[in-house]
XYZ file of C-alpha atoms in Angstrom:
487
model
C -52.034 65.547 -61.153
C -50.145 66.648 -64.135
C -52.079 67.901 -67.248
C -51.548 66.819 -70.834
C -50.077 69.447 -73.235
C -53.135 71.326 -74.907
C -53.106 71.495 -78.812
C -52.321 75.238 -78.583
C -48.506 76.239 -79.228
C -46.411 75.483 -76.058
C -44.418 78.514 -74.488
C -47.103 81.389 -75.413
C -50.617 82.795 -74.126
C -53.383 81.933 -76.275
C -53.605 85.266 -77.874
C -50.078 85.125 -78.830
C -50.328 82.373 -80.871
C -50.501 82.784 -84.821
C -51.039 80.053 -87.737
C -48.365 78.027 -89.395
C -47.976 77.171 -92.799
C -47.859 73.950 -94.475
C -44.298 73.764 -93.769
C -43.811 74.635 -90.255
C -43.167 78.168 -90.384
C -45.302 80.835 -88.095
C -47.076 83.387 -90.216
C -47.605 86.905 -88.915
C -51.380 87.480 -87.629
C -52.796 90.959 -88.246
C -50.081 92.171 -89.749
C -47.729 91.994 -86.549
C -44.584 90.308 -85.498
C -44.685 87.178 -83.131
C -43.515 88.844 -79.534
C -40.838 86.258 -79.497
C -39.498 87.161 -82.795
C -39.433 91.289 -82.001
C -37.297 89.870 -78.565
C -34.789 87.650 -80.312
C -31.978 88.054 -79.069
C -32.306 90.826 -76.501
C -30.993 90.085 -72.719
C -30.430 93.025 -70.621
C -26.874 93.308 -69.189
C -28.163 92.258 -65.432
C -28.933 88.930 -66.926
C -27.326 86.147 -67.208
C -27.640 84.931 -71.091
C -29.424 81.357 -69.969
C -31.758 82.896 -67.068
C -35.183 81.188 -66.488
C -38.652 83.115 -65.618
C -38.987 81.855 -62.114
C -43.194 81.233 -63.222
C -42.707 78.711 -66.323
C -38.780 78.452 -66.426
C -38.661 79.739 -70.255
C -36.224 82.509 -71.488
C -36.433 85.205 -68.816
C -36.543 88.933 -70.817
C -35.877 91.363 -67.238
C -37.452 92.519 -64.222
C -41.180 92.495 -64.626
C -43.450 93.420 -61.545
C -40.841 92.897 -59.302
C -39.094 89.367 -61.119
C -37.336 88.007 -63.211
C -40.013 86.141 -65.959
C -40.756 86.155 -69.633
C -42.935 88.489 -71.204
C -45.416 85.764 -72.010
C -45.874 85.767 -67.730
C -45.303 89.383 -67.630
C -48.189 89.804 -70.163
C -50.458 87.470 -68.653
C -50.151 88.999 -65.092
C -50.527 92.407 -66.063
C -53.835 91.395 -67.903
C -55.063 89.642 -65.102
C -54.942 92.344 -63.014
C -56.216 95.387 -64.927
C -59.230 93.567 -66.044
C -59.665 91.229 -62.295
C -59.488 88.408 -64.299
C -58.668 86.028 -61.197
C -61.673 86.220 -59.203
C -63.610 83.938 -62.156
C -60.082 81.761 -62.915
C -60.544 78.190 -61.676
C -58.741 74.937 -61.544
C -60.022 71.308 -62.650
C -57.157 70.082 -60.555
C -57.630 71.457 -56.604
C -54.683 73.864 -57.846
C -52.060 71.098 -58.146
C -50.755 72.037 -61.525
C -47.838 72.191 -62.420
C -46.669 75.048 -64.533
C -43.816 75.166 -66.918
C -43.373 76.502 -70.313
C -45.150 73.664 -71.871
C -48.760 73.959 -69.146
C -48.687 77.339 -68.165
C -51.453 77.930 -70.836
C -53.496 75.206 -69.683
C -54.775 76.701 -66.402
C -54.731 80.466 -65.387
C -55.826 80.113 -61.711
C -52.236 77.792 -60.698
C -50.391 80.154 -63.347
C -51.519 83.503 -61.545
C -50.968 81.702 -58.278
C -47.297 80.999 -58.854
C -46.784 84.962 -60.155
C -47.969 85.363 -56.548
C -45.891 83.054 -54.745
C -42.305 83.912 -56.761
C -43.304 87.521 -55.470
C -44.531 89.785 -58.676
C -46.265 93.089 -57.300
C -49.868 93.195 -57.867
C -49.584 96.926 -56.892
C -46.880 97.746 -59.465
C -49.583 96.859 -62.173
C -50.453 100.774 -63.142
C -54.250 101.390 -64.645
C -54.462 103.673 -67.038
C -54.497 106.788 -65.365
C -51.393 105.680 -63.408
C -49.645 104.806 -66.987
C -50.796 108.197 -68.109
C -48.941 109.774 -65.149
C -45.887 107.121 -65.521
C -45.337 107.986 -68.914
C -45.677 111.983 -67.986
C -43.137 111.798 -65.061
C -41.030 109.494 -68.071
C -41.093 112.113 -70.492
C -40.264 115.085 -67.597
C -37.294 112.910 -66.242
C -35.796 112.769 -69.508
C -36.268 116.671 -69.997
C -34.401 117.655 -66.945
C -31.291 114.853 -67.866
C -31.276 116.561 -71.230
C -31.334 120.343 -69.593
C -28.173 118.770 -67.040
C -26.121 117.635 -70.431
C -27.183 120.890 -71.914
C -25.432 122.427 -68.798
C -22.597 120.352 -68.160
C -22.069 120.982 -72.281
C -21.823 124.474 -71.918
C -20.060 124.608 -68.492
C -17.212 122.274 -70.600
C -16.909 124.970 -73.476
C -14.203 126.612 -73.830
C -13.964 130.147 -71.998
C -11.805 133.502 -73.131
C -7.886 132.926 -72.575
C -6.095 135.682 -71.228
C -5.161 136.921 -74.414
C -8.700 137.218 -75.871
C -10.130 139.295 -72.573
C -7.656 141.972 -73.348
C -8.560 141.873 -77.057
C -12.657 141.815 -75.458
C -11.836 144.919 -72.841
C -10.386 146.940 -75.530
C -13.074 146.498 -78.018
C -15.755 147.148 -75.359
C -14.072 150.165 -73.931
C -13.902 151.321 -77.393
C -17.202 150.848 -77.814
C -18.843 151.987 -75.063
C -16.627 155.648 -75.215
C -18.116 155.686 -78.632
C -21.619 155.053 -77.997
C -23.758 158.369 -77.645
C -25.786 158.536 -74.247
C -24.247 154.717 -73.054
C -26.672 152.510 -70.679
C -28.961 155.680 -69.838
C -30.702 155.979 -73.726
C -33.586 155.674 -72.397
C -33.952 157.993 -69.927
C -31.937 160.634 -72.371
C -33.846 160.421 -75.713
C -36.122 162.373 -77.195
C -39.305 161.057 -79.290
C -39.317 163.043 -82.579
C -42.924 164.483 -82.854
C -45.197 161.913 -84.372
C -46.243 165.020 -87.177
C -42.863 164.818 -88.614
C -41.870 162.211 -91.373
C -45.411 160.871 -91.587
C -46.189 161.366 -94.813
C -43.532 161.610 -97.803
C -43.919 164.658 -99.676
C -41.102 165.121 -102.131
C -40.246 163.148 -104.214
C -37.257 162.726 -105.623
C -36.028 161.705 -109.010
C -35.749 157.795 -108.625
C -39.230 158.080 -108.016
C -38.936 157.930 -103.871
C -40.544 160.446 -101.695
C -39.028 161.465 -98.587
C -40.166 164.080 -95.829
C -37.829 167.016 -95.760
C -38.556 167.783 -92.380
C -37.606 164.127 -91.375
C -34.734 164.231 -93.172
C -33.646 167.341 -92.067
C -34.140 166.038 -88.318
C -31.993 162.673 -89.227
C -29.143 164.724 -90.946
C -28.367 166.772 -87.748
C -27.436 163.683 -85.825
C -25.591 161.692 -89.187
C -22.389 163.522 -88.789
C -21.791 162.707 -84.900
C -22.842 158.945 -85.683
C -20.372 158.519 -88.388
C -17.596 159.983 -86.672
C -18.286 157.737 -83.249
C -18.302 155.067 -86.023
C -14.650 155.998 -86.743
C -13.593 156.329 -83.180
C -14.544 153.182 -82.764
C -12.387 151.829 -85.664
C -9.712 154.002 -84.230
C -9.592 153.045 -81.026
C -8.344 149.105 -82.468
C -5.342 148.002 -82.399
C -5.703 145.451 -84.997
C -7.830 148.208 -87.279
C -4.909 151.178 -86.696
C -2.424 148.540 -87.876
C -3.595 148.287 -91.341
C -2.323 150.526 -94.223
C -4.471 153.712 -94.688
C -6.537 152.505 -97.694
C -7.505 149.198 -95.937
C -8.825 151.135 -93.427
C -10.808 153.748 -95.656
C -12.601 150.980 -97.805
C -13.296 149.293 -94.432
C -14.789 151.969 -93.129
C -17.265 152.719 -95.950
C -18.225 149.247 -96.322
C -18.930 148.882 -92.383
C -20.283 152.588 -91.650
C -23.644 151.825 -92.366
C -23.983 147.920 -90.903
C -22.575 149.109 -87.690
C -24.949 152.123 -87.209
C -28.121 150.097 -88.223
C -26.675 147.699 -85.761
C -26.331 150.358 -82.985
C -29.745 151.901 -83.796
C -31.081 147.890 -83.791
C -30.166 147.283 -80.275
C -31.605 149.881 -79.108
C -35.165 148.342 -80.306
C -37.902 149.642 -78.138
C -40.939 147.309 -77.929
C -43.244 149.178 -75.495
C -42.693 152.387 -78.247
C -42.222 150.280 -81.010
C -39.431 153.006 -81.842
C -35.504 152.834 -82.823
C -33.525 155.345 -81.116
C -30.825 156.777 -83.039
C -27.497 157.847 -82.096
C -28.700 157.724 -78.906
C -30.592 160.556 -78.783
C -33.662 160.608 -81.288
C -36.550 158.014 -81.022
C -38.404 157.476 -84.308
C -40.497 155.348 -85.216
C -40.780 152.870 -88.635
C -42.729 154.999 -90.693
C -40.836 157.985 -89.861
C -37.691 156.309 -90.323
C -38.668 155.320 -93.999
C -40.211 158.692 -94.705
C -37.493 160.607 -93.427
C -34.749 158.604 -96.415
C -33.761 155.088 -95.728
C -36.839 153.333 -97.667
C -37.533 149.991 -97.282
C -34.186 149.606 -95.095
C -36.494 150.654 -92.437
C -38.035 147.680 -92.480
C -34.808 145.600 -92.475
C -33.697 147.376 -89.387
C -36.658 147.306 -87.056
C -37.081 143.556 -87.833
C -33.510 143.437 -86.749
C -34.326 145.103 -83.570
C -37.132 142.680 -82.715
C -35.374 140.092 -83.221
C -32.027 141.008 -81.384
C -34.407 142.046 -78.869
C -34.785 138.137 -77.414
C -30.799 137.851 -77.241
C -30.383 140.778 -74.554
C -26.506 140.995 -75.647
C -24.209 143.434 -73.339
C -22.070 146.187 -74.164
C -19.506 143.020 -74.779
C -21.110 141.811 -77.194
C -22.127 144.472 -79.430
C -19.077 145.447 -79.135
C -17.347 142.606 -80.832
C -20.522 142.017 -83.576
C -19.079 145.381 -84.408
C -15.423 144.366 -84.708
C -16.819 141.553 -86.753
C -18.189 143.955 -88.858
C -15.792 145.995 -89.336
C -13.117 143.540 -90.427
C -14.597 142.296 -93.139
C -13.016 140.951 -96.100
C -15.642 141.105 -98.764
C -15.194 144.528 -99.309
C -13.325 145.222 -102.254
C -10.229 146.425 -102.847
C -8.349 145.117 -99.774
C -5.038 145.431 -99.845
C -4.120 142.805 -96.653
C -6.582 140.210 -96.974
C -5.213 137.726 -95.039
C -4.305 139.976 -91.986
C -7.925 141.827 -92.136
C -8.936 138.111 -92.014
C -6.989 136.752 -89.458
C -8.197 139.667 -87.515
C -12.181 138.853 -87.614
C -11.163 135.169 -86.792
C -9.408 136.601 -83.932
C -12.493 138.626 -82.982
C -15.108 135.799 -84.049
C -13.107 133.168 -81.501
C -13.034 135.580 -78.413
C -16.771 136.448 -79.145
C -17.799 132.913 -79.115
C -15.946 132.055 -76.214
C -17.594 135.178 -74.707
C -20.938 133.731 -75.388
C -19.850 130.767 -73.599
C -18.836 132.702 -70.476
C -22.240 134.363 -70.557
C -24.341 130.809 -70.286
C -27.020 132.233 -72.200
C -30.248 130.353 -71.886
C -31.119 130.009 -75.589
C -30.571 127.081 -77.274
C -27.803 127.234 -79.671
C -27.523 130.972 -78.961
C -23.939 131.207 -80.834
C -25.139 129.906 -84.265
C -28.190 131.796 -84.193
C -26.079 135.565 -83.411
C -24.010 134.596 -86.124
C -26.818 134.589 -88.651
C -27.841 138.006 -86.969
C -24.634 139.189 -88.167
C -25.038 138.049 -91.532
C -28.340 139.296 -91.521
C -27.018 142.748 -90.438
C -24.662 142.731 -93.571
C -27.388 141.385 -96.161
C -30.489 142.276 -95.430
C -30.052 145.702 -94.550
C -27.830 146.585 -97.058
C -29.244 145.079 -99.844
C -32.666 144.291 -99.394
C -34.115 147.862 -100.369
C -31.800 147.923 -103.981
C -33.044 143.763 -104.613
C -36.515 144.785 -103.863
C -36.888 147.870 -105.966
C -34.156 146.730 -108.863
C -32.028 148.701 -108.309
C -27.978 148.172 -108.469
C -26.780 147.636 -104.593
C -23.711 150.397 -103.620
C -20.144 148.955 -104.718
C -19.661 150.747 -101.137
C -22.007 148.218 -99.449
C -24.677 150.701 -98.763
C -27.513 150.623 -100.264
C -28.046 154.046 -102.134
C -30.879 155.389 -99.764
C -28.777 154.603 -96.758
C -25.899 156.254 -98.621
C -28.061 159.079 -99.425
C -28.513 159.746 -95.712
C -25.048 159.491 -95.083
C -24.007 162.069 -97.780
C -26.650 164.494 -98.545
C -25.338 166.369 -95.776
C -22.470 167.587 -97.639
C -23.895 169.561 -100.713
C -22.956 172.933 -100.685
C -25.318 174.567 -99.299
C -25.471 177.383 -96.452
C -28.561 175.951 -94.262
C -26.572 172.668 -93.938
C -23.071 173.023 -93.850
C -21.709 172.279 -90.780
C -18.583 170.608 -90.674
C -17.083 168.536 -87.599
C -13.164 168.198 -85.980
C -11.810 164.939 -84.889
C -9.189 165.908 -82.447
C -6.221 164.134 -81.511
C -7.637 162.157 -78.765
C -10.598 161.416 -81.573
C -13.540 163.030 -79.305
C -15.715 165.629 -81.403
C -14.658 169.338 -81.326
C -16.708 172.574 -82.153
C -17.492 173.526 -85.589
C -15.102 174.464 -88.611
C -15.633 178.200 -89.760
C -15.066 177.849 -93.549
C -11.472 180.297 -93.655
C -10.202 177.662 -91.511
C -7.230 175.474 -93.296
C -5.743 173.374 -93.503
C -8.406 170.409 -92.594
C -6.910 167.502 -90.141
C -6.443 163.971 -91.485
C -9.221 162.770 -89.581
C -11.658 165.478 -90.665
C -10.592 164.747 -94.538
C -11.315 160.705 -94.001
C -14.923 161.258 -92.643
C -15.510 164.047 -95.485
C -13.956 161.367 -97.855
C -16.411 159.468 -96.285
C -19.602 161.373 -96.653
C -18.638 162.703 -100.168
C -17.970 158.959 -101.764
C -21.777 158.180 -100.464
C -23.612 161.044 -101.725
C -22.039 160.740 -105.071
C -22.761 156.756 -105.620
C -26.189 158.432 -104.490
C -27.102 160.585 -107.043
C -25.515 158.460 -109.713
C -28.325 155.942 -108.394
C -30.894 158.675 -109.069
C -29.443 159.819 -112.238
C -28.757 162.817 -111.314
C -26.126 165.265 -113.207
C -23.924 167.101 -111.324
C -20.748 168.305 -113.471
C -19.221 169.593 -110.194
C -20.207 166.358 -108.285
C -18.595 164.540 -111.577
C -15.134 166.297 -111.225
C -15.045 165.707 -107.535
C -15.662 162.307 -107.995
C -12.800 161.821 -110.631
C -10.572 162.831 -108.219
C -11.377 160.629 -105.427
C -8.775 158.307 -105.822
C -5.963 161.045 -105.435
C -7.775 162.722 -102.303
C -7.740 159.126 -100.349
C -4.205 159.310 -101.118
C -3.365 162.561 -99.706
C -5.272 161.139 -96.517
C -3.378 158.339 -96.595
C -0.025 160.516 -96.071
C -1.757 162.711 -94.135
C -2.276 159.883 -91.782
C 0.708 158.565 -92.337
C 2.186 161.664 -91.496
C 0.569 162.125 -88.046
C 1.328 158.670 -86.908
């Protein structure tokens, strides 16, 4: 026997009914959307746009519990079953209702009967801790199809061309038969004694103090870093193609960025110690006692932080090339080829990176704010935290003080060092020896244009220093042709 439509809005559950207005229109009920409303309009693409929900034959919305129905069905058998509703459902009709969109409201045990019969899954109906789980195993799926598109993203980048590895092995050669002690630094350097650079005791007239005996320690090793430094630079084609004073300002605007760099990567966390040049282990206090300042700082949070990228030999290598061709420095005479070159080095590096497959997340952005960092923060953190002017060379004047203060006349400390022609270090210069090589001149050109931009930092007055420095613009020159020469 058929029933009689109830007063209650045909084509919904009782609970999803809301008030109408005066004029016929449904008003929202607690503040929420009528489910029929929020599906307007949405049919999945394995529907057909007029398909019925085999239960009540209104607008079917997918596959629920194993059929095709509408989510007024869909809602009404999943409540049934997570509360076991249908044990206490009955009928006023032996179960002979009919149900359609217009009666399914009007009797729950012949609606729940007919979810049965079309075939929806009481066993698909998840109680909470199986939603819980659902929803994890959801939220894990998606993980793993976002780690496959990070892979098949990175296995689709582009890789070095042939072109690029030869730039890469010469840079990395270069690098590596410039790098004091190579792979084994560890096993090969020594710890400077923790009773040396301590505690500053000098001070000096800017108002730092520094530990002579520190000091003394890191000035011993200066002189082989800086020349390795122009090995390096040497050993590039793209660098030994550029006119002589390009590659003098270059190399005082990049001397001190890629030392800190080499010293950075060589971050020890177990010590909590930089080793420098290979050879001498020190750790931050001592570093910052001993002359660089507040650059310490700069360069062991460097260290930690390169630390987590594990870069190669590669790698470094070509942050260094970076570095090196640089075209903020001023003065530049070929801009646009200096340029060209870092683009050069910057494209092979990144395509490098890509041929690595490193596991961090956006790994090539994040090196390339390393290497800004390299260039800013350690060069200019120490002269924009105390006030003081930064170096027109780049270097901040306590780094530059290191580099140079090795050069004053002075019998205890003057030791000069030979390039030779194949640019490895040679044995010491007795004083009567003349003339000086080309090589030998640059890196004292080198030294001596640090030291002085040091002292005029500290205010110091040196009428010597002064006349030396008034003339450095004619002794680059005669290095230039000396270099020239030799080519």
């Amino acid at each position: 026997m058929e029933q009689k439509p109830s007063k209650l809005e045909c084509g919904s559950d009782p609970e999803e009914n809301s008030a109408r207005s005066p004029d016929g229109k449904r008003k929202r009920k607690n503040g929420q959307c009528s489910l029929k409303t929020s599906m307007s309009g949405y049919i999945p693409s394995y529907l057909d746009k007029d398909e019925q929900c085999v239960v009540c034959g209104d607008k079917a919305t997918g596959y629920h519990y194993r059929c095709i129905t509408c989510e007024g069905c869909k809602g009404f058998f999943r409540r049934t079953i997570q509360k076991n509703l249908h044990p206490t459902y009955s009928c006023k009709y032996d179960s002979c209702c009919v149900i359609d969109k217009i009666t399914r409201n009007q009797c729950q045990l012949c609606r729940f009967k007919k979810c049965i019969a079309v075939g929806m899954a009481m066993d698909l109906v998840l109680d909470d801790s199986k939603r819980v789980a659902k929803r994890k195993l959801i939220e894990q799926n998606r993980e793993r199809r976002r780690k496959e598109e990070m892979i098949r993203s990175l296995q689709q980048r582009p890789e070095p061309t042939p072109e690029e590895w030869d730039l890469i092995h010469v840079a990395t050669e270069a690098h590596r038969s410039t790098n004091a002690q190579g792979s084994h630094w560890k096993q090969r350097r020594k710890f400077l004694p923790d009773d040396i650079g301590q505690s500053p005791i000098v001070s000096m007239p800017d108002g730092d103090k520094v530990d002579l005996e520190a000091f003394s320690e890191f000035t011993k090793i200066i002189t082989p870093a800086i020349t390795r430094v122009v090995d390096f630079a040497k050993k590039l084609p793209m660098f030994s193609e550029l006119p002589c004073e390009d590659q003098i300002i270059l190399l005082k605007g990049c001397c001190m960025e890629i030392m800190s760099l080499r010293a950075a990567v060589r971050y020890d966390p177990e010590s909590d110690t930089l080793t420098l040049s290979g050879e001498m282990a020190v750790k931050r206090e001592q570093l910052k006692n001993g002359g660089l300042g507040v650059v310490s700082d700069a360069i062991f949070e460097l260290g930690k932080s390169l630390s987590a990228f594990n870069l190669d030999d590669t790698e470094v290598a070509l942050l260094q090339a970076v570095l090196l061709m640089s075209t903020d420095r001023s003065g530049l005479l070929c801009v646009d080829k200096i340029e060209k070159s870092q683009e050069a080095y910057l494209l092979a590096f990144e395509h490098y990176v890509n041929h690595r497959k490193h596991n961090i997340p956006h790994f090539w952005p994040k090196l390339l704010m390393k290497e800004r960092e390299v260039q800013s923060s350690i060069l200019y953190k120490g002269a924009a935290a105390e006030g003081r002017p930064g170096g027109s060379l780049g270097v901040h004047p306590e780094g530059q003080q290191l580099l140079g203060m090795h050069v004053v006349q002075g019998p205890q400390r003057q030791l000069e060092q030979q390039l030779g022609e194949a640019g490895s270090l040679q044995g010491p210069v007795l004083q009567h020896q003349s003339p000086k090589s080309p090589q030998q001149r640059l890196l004292e050109l080198l030294h001596r244009s640090g030291i002085l931009h040091a002292r005029a930092v500290c205010g110091e007055d040196d009428s010597s220093e002064a006349d030396s420095s008034s003339s450095s613009s004619d002794e680059e020159a005669e290095v230039c042709e000396d270099l020239a020469g030799n080519a």
